[in-house]
Short mmCIF file of C-alpha atoms in Angstrom, two decimals:
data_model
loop_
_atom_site.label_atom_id
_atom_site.label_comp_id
_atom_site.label_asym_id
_atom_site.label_seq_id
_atom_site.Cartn_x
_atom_site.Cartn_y
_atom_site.Cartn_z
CA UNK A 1 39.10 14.30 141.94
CA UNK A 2 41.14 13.45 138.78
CA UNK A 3 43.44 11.05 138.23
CA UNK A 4 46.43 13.24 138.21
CA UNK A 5 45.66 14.16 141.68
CA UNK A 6 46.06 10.31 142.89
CA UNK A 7 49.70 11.08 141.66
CA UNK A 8 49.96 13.70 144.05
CA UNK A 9 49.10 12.09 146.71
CA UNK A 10 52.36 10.03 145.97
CA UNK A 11 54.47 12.72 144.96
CA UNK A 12 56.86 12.69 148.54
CA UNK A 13 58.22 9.34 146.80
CA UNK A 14 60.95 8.85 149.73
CA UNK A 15 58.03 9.11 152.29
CA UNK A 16 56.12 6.57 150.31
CA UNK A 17 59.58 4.42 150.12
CA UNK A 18 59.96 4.54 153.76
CA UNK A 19 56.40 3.01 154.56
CA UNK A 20 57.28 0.20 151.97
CA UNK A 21 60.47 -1.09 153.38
CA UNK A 22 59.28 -0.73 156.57
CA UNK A 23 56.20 -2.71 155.59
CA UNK A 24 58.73 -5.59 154.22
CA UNK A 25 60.89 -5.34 157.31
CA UNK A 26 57.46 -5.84 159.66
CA UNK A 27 56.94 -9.22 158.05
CA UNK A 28 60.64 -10.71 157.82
CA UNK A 29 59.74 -13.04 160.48
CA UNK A 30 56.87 -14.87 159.17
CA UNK A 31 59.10 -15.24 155.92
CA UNK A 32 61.57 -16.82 158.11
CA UNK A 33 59.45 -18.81 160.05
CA UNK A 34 58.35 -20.66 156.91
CA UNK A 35 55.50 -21.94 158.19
CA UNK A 36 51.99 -23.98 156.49
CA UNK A 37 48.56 -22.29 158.13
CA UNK A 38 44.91 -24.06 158.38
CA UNK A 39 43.73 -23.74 154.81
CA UNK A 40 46.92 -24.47 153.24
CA UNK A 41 47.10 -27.89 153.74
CA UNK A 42 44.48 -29.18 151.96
CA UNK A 43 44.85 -26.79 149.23
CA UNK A 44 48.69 -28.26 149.33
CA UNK A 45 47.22 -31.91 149.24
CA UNK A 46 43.89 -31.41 146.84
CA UNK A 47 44.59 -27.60 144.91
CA UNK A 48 40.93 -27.12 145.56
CA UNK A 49 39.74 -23.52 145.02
CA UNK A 50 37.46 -21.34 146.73
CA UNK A 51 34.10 -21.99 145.10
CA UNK A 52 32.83 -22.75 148.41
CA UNK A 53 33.14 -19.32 149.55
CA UNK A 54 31.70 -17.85 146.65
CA UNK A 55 35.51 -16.39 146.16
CA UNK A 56 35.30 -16.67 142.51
CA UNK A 57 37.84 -14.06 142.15
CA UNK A 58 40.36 -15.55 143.72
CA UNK A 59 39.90 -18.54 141.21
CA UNK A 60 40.01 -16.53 138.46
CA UNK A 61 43.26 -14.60 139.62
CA UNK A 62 44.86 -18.19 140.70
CA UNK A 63 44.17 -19.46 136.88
CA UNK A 64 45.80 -17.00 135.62
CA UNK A 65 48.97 -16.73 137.71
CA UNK A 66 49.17 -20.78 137.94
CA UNK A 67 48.78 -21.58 134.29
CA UNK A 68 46.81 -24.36 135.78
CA UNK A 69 43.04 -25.44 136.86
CA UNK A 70 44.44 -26.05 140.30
CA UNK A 71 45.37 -23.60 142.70
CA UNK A 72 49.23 -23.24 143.75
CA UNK A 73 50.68 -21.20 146.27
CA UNK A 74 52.72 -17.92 145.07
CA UNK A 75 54.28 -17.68 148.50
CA UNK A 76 56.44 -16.14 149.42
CA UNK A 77 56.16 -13.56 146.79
CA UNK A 78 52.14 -13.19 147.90
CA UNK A 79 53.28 -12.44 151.14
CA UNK A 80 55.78 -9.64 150.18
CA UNK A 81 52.77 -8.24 147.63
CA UNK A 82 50.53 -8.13 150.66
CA UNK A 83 53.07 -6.28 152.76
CA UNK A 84 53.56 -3.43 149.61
CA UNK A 85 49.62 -3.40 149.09
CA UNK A 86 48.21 -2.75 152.53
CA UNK A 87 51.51 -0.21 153.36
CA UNK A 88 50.94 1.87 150.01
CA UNK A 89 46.69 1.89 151.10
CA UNK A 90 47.51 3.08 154.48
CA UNK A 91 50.06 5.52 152.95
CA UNK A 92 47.42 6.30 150.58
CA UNK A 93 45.09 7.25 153.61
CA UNK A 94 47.49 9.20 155.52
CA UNK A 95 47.58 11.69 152.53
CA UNK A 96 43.94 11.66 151.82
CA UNK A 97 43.42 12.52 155.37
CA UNK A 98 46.48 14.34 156.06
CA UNK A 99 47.71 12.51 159.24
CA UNK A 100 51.32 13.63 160.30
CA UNK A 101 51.20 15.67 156.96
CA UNK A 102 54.69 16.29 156.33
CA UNK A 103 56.50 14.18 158.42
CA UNK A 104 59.08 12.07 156.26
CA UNK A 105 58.27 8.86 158.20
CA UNK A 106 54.05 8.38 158.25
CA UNK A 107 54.03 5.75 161.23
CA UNK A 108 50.34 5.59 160.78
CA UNK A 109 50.81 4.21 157.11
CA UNK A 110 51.63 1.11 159.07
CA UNK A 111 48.35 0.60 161.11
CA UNK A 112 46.34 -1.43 158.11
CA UNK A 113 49.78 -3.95 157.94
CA UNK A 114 50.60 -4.26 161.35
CA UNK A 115 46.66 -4.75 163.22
CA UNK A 116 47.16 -7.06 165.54
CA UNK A 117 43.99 -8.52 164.27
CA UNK A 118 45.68 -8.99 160.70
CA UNK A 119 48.14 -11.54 162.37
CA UNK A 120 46.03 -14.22 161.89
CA UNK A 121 45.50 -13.66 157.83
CA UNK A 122 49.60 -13.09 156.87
CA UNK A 123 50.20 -16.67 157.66
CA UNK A 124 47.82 -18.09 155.21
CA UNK A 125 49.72 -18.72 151.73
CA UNK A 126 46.84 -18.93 149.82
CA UNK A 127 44.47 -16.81 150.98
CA UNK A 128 46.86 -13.76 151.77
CA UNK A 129 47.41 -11.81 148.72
CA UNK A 130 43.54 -11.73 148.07
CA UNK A 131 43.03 -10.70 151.58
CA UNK A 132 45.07 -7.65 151.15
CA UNK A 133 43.67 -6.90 147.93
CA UNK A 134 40.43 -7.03 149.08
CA UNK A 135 41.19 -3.94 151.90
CA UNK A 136 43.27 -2.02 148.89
CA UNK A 137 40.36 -2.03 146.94
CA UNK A 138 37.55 -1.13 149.41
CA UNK A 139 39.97 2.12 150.33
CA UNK A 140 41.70 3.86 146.86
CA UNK A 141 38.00 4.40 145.80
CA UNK A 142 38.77 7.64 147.82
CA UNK A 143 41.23 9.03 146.14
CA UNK A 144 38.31 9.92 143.73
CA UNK A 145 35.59 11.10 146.31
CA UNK A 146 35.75 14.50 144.77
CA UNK A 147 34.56 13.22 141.79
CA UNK A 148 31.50 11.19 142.29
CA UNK A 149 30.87 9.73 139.00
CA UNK A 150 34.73 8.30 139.31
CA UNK A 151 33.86 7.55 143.04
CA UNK A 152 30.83 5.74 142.47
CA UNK A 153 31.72 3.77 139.31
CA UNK A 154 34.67 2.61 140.90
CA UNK A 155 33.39 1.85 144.09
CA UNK A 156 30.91 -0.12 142.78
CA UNK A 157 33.63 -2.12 140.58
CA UNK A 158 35.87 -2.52 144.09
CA UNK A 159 32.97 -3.91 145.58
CA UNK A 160 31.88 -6.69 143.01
CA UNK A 161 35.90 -7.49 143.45
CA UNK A 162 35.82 -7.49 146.64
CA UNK A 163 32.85 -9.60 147.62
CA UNK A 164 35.09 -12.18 145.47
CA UNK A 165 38.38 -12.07 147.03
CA UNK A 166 36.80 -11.69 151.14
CA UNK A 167 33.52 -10.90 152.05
CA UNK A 168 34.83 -9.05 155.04
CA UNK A 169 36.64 -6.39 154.00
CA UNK A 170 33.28 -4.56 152.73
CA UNK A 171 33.08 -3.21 155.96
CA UNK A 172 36.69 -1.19 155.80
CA UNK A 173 34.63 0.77 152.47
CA UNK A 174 31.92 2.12 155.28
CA UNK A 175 34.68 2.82 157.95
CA UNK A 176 36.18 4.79 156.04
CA UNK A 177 33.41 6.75 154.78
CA UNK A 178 31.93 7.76 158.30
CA UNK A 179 34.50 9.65 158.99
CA UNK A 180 33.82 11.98 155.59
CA UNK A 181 30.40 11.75 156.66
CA UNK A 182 31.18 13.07 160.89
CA UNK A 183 32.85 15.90 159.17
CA UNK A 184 30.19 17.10 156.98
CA UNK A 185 27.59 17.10 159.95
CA UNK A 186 29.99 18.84 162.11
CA UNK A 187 30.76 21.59 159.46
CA UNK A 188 26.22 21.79 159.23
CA UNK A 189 26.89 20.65 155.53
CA UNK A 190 23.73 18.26 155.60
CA UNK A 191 23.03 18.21 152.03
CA UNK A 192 26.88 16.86 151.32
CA UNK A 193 26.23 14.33 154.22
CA UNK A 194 22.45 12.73 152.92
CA UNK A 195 24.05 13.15 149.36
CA UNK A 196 27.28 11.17 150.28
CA UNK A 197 25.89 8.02 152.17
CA UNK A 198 23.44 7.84 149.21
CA UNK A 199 26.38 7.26 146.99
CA UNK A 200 27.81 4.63 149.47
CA UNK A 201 24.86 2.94 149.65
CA UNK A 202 24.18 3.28 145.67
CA UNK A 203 28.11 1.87 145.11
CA UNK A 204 27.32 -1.08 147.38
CA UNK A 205 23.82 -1.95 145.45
CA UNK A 206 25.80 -2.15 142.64
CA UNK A 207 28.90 -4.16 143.51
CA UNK A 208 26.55 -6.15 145.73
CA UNK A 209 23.80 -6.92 142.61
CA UNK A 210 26.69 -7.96 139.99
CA UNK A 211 28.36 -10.33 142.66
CA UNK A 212 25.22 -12.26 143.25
CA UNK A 213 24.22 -12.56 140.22
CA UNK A 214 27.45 -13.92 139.22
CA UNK A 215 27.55 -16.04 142.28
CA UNK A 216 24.18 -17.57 141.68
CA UNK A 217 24.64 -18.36 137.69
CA UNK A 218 27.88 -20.33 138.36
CA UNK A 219 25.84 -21.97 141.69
CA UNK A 220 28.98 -20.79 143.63
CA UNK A 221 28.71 -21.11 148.00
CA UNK A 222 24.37 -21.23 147.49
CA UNK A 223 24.54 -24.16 150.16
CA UNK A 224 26.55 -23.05 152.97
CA UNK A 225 24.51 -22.73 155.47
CA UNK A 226 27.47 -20.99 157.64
CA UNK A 227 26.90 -18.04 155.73
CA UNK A 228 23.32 -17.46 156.07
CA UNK A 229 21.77 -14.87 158.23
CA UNK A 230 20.38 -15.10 161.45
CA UNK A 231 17.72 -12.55 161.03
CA UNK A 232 14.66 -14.79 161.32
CA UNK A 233 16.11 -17.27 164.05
CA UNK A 234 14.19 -18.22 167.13
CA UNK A 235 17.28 -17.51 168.98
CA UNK A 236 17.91 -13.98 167.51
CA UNK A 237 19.07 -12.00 170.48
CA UNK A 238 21.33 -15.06 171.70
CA UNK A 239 23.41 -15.46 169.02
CA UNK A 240 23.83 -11.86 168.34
CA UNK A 241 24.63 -11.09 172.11
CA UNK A 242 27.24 -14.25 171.92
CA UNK A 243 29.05 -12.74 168.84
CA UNK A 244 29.57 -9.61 170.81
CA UNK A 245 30.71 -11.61 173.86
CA UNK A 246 33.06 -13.47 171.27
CA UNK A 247 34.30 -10.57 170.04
CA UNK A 248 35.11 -9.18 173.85
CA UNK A 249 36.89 -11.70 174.73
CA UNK A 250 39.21 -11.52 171.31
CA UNK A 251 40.13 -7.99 172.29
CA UNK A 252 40.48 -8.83 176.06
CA UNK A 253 43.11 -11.30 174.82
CA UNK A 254 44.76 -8.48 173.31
CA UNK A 255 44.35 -5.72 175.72
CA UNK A 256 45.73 -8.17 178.50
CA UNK A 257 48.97 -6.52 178.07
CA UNK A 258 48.36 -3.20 179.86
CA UNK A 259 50.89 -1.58 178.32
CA UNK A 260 48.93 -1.97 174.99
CA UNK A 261 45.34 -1.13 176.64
CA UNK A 262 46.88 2.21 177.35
CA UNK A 263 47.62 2.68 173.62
CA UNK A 264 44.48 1.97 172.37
CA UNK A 265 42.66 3.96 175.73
CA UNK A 266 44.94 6.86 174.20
CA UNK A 267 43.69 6.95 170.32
CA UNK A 268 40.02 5.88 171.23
CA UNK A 269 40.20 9.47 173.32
CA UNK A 270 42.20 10.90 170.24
CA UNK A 271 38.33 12.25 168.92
CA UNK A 272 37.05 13.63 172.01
CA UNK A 273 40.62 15.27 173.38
CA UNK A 274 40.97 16.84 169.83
CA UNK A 275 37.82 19.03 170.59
CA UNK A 276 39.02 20.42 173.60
CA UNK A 277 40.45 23.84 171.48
CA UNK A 278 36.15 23.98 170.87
CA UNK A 279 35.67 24.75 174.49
CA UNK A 280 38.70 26.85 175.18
CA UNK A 281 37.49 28.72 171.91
CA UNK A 282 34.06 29.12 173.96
CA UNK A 283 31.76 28.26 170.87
CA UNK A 284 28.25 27.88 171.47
CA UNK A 285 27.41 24.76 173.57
CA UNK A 286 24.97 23.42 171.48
CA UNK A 287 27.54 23.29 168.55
CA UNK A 288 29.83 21.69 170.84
CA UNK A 289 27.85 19.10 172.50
CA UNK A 290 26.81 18.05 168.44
CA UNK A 291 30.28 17.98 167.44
CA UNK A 292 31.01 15.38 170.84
CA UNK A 293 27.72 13.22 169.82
CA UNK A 294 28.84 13.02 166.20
CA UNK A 295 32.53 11.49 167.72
CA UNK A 296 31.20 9.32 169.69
CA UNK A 297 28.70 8.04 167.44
CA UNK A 298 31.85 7.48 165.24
CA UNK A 299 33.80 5.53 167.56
CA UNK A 300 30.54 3.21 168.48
CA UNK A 301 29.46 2.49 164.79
CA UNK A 302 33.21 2.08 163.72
CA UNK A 303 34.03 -0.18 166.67
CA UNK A 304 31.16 -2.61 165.55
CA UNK A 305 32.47 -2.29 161.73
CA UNK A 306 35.04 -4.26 162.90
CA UNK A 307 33.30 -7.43 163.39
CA UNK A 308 31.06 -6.50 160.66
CA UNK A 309 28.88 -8.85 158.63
CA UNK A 310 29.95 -11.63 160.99
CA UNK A 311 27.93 -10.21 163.74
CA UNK A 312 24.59 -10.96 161.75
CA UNK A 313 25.60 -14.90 160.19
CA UNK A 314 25.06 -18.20 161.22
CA UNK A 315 28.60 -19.86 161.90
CA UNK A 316 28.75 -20.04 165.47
CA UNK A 317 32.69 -19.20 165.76
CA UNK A 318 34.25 -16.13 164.94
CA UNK A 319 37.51 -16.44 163.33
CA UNK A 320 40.24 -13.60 163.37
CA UNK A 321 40.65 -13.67 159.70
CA UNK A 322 37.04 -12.37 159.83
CA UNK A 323 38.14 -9.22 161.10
CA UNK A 324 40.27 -7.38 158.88
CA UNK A 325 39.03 -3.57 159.67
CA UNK A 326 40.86 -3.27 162.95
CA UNK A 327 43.64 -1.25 161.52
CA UNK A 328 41.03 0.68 159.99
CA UNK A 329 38.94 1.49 163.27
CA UNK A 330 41.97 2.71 164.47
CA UNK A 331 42.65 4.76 161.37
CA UNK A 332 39.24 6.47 161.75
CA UNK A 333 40.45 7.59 165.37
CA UNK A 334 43.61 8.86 164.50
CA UNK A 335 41.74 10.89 161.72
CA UNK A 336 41.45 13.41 163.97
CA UNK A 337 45.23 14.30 165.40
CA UNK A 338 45.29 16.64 162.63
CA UNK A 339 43.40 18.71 164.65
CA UNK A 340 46.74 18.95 167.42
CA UNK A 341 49.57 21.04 167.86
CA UNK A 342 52.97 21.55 169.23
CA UNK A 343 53.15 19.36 172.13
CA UNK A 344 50.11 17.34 171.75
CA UNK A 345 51.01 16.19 168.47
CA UNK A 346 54.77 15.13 169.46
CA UNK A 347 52.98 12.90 172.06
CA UNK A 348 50.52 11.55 169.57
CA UNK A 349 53.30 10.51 167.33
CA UNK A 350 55.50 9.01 170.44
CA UNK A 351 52.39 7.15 170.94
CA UNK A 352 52.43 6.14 167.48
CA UNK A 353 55.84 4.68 167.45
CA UNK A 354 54.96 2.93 170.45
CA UNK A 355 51.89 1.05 169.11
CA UNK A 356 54.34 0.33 165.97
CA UNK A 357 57.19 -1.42 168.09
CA UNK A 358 54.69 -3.20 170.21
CA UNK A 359 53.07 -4.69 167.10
CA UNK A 360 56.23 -5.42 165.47
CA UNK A 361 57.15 -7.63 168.53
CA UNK A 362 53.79 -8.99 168.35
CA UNK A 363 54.52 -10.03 164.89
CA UNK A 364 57.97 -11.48 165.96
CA UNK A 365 56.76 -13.87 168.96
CA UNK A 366 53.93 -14.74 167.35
CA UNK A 367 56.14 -15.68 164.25
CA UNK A 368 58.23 -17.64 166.68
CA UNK A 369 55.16 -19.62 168.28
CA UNK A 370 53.89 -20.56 164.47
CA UNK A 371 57.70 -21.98 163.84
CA UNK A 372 57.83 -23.63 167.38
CA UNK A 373 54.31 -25.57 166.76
CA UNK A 374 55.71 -26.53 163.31
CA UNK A 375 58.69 -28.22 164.67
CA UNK A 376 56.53 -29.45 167.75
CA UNK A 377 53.94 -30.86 165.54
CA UNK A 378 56.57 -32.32 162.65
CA UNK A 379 58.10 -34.18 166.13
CA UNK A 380 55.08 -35.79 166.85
CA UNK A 381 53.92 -36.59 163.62
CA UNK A 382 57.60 -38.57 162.91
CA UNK A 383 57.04 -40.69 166.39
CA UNK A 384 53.77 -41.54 165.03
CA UNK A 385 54.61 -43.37 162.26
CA UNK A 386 57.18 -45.12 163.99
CA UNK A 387 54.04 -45.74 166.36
CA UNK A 388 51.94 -47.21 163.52
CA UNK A 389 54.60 -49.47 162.17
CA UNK A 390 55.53 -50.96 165.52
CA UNK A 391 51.93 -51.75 166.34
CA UNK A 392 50.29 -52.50 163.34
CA UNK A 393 47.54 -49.38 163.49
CA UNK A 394 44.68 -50.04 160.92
CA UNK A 395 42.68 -47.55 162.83
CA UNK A 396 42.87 -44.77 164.82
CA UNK A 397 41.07 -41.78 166.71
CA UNK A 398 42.30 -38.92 168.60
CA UNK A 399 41.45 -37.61 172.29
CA UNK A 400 41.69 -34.38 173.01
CA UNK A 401 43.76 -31.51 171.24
CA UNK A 402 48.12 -31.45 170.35
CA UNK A 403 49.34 -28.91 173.19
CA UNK A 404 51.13 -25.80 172.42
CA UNK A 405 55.07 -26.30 171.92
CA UNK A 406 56.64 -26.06 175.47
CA UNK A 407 59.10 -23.39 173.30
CA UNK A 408 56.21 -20.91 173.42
CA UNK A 409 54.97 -21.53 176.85
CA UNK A 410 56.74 -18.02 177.68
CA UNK A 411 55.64 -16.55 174.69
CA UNK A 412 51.80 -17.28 175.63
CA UNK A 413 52.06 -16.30 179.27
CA UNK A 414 53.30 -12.90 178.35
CA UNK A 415 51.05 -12.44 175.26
CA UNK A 416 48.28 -14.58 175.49
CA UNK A 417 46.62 -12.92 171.92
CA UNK A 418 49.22 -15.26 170.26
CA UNK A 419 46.89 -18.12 171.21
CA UNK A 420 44.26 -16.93 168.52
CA UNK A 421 46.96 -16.93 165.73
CA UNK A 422 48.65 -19.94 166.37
CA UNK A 423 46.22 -23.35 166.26
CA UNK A 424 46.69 -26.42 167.23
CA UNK A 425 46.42 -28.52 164.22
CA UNK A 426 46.42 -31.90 164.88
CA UNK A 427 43.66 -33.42 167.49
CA UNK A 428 39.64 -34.58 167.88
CA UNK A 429 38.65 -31.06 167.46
CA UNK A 430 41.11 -29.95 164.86
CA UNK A 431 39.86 -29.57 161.53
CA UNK A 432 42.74 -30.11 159.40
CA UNK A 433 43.96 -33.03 161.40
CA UNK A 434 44.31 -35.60 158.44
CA UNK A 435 45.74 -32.88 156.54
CA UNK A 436 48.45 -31.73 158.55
CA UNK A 437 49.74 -36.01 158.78
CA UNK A 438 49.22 -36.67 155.23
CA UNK A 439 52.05 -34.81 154.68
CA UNK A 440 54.04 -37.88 156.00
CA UNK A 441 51.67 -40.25 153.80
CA UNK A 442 50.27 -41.82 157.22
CA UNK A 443 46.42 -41.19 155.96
CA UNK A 444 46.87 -43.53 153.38
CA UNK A 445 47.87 -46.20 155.73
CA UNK A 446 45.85 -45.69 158.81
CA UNK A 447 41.90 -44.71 158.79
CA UNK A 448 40.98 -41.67 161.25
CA UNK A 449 38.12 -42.15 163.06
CA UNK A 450 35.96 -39.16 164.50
CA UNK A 451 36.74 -39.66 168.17
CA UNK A 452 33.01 -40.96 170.18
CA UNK A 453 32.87 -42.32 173.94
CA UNK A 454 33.16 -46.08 173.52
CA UNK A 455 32.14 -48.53 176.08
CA UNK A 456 34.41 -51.37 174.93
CA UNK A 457 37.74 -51.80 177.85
CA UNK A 458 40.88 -50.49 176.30
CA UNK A 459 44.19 -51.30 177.14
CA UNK A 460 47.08 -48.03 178.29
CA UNK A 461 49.78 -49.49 175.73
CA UNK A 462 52.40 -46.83 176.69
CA UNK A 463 52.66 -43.07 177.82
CA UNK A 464 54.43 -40.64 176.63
CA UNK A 465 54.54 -36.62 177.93
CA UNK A 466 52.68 -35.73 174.83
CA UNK A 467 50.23 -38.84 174.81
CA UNK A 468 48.60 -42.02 176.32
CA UNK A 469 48.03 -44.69 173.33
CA UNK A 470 45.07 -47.16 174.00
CA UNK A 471 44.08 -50.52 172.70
CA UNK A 472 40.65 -50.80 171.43
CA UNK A 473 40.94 -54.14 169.73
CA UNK A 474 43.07 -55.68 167.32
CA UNK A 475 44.59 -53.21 164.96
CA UNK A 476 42.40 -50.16 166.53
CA UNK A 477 43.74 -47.66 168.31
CA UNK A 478 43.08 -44.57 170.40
CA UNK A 479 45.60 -41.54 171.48
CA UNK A 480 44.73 -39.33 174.05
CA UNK A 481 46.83 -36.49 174.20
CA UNK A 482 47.93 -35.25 177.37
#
């Protein structure tokens, strides 16, 4: 493809305009809600990097932007960049694929912004903008697939990038590219189709050989052992059968709200209802029943995309952030309502609307719940230190886990996803506990001690609805929350 035809893939300007401000109007809450998320407070408190990860792009990019050798938040303006990235790449799609081709408003533009699953990386202030340029670069690779020198020299760059920005996003790259390789085998063009995954597979090596080299000569993430694979384990099959189970119940979360389930039900038929015209056209059955295996080994191999390369590493939790494709699996489905007409497609594009003001209210309550826990945690963090001062705490550990603000109780009950977004920050099993007080300078008066079964009597010194405090000895202290 050349490069003037990426232009024309943008020429319907007010279409592309549309997806944009709609893209900035789906995250107005979070921008209101205002809120600090996991990583950020540390990087707040220390403006530590990502070397850890191996993210040495992100460094780079934060150097640059922060005039600075630490790292400073751009937010909100990396917030409002995500929203414009990740709505111009799914705009970007629509046109490569032609989905609702000519249709002034491209609802399915939205479906990379507005994943469900992408709730849980918008909030991070850091992190977000090289989040969302990690999916924009592992999908405008396409607009040169007709030209495969193009394709594959800049795939290969978007790779390397990407691989530096967030690791998981290199799955969106092969999502996307099944679906040009289901439509080869179904039009018996297997030359294109060997040909093709050879050049996804040669763009990978590539990106993939230039990343770890760079990784390993500036000694970036070599001793995280959450990263490493779990190939030769003696446990194998165990941890790869709890990953899936993880995963199941993430999306049983979501798909607790039938209302929802029945979207999703609808577009994960979307491949196999769109070859009904095949039968009616009586082709022959063997062509038919291929064209029905090829779907549905689409849906299955796009499906476990979505969780990816964390399916196959050590770390024994599997974070939403991890899982970035979602919008893209769901992409790959709706690939195929091209293929309707007349009144099928008008109720593929109600559904469409649907899906978008479900996930918009998803965004909105779930924006709600991260302000409520804020305010709920801020409230507890203020008695503490009156706490501290009235009894003299040297020392202190913590029982049990903050609870969810009572203002979101509702919230929760009726969308119970929201729990995956919105963490509980401060508690034994919190990892940003120290963090998320330090804010109020507390750490550097009072020592936090890991929380351990003691054996030594302690005394109840008061109760409150949100905690029991406890008197170890003289200046040592443990809260229980309740």
């Amino acid at each position: 493809m050349k490069i003037k035809e990426l232009n024309d893939l943008i020429q319907d300007k007010k279409s592309l305009y549309i997806t944009l401000l709609l893209s900035l109007f789906y995250i107005l809450p979070l921008l209101i809600a205002n809120v600090y998320y996991s990583d950020d407070h540390s990087r707040i408190l220390y403006g530590h990097g990502w070397n850890h990860d191996a993210r040495f792009v992100n460094n780079w990019i934060t150097k640059i932007t922060s005039f600075s050798k630490y790292t400073f938040s751009l937010y909100p303006y990396s917030l409002v960049l995500s929203a414009l990235l990740l709505g111009f790449s799914g705009y970007v799609l629509c046109e490569l694929w032609g989905i609702e081709k000519g249709r002034k408003v491209k609802w399915s533009s939205l479906l990379l912004l507005i994943s469900p699953f992408y709730l849980s990386n918008l909030p991070y202030r850091y992190d977000v903008l090289f989040m969302s340029l990690s999916v924009f670069f592992m999908i405008i690779p396409f607009a040169f697939f007709d030209n495969k020198k193009k394709f594959v020299a800049l795939s290969s760059v978007c790779f390397f990038l990407t691989l530096g920005l967030f690791q998981p996003s290199i799955t969106i790259f092969f999502a996307v590219g099944i679906v040009y390789l289901t439509v080869f085998i179904e039009k018996n063009e297997l030359k294109s189709f060997f040909i093709n995954a050879l050049f996804f597979l040669i763009s990978f090596i590539i990106g993939y050989t230039f990343y770890h080299l760079t990784k390993s000569v500036l000694h970036l993430g070599i001793n995280d052992d959450r990263m490493g694979f779990i190939f030769f384990e003696s446990n194998f099959k165990e941890l790869l059968i709890n990953k899936l189970l993880t995963f199941y119940e993430i999306c049983k979360l979501l798909y607790d709200t039938n209302y929802y389930y029945i979207l999703v039900v609808s577009f994960l038929l979307l491949p196999l209802i769109s070859a009904v015209p095949l039968f009616l056209k009586k082709n022959n059955i063997l062509y038919i029943l291929k064209i029905i295996t090829a779907r549905v080994t689409l849906i299955i191999i796009a499906l476990v995309l979505v969780i990816g390369p964390n399916l196959f590493i050590k770390a024994d939790y599997l974070p939403l952030r991890a899982l970035p494709g979602l919008g893209v699996f769901i992409f790959t489905m709706i690939y195929f309502s091209r293929d309707l007409q007349g009144v099928f497609f008008k109720l593929f594009r109600v559904l469409v609307v649907l899906n978008t003001l479900f996930c918009f209210n998803l965004m909105t309550q779930t924006s709600n719940a991260l302000q409520f826990q804020k305010e709920y945690q801020e409230m507890f963090v203020y008695d503490l230190n009156v706490v501290v001062r009235t009894y003299d705490i040297k020392k202190l550990m913590f029982k049990g886990d903050i609870s969810y603000a009572r203002k979101s109780f509702r919230i929760l009950e009726q969308f119970p996803f929201v729990k995956t977004v919105v963490l509980k920050e401060i508690g034994q099993n919190a990892w940003f506990s120290k963090d998320v007080i330090s804010f109020s300078g507390l750490q550097e008066q009072v020592e936090f001690i890991p929380y351990q079964e003691t054996a030594v009597t302690s005394e109840l010194v008061f109760k409150t609805y949100v905690y029991n405090l406890y008197k170890i000895e003289e200046g040592f202290y443990l809260l229980e929350f309740n």
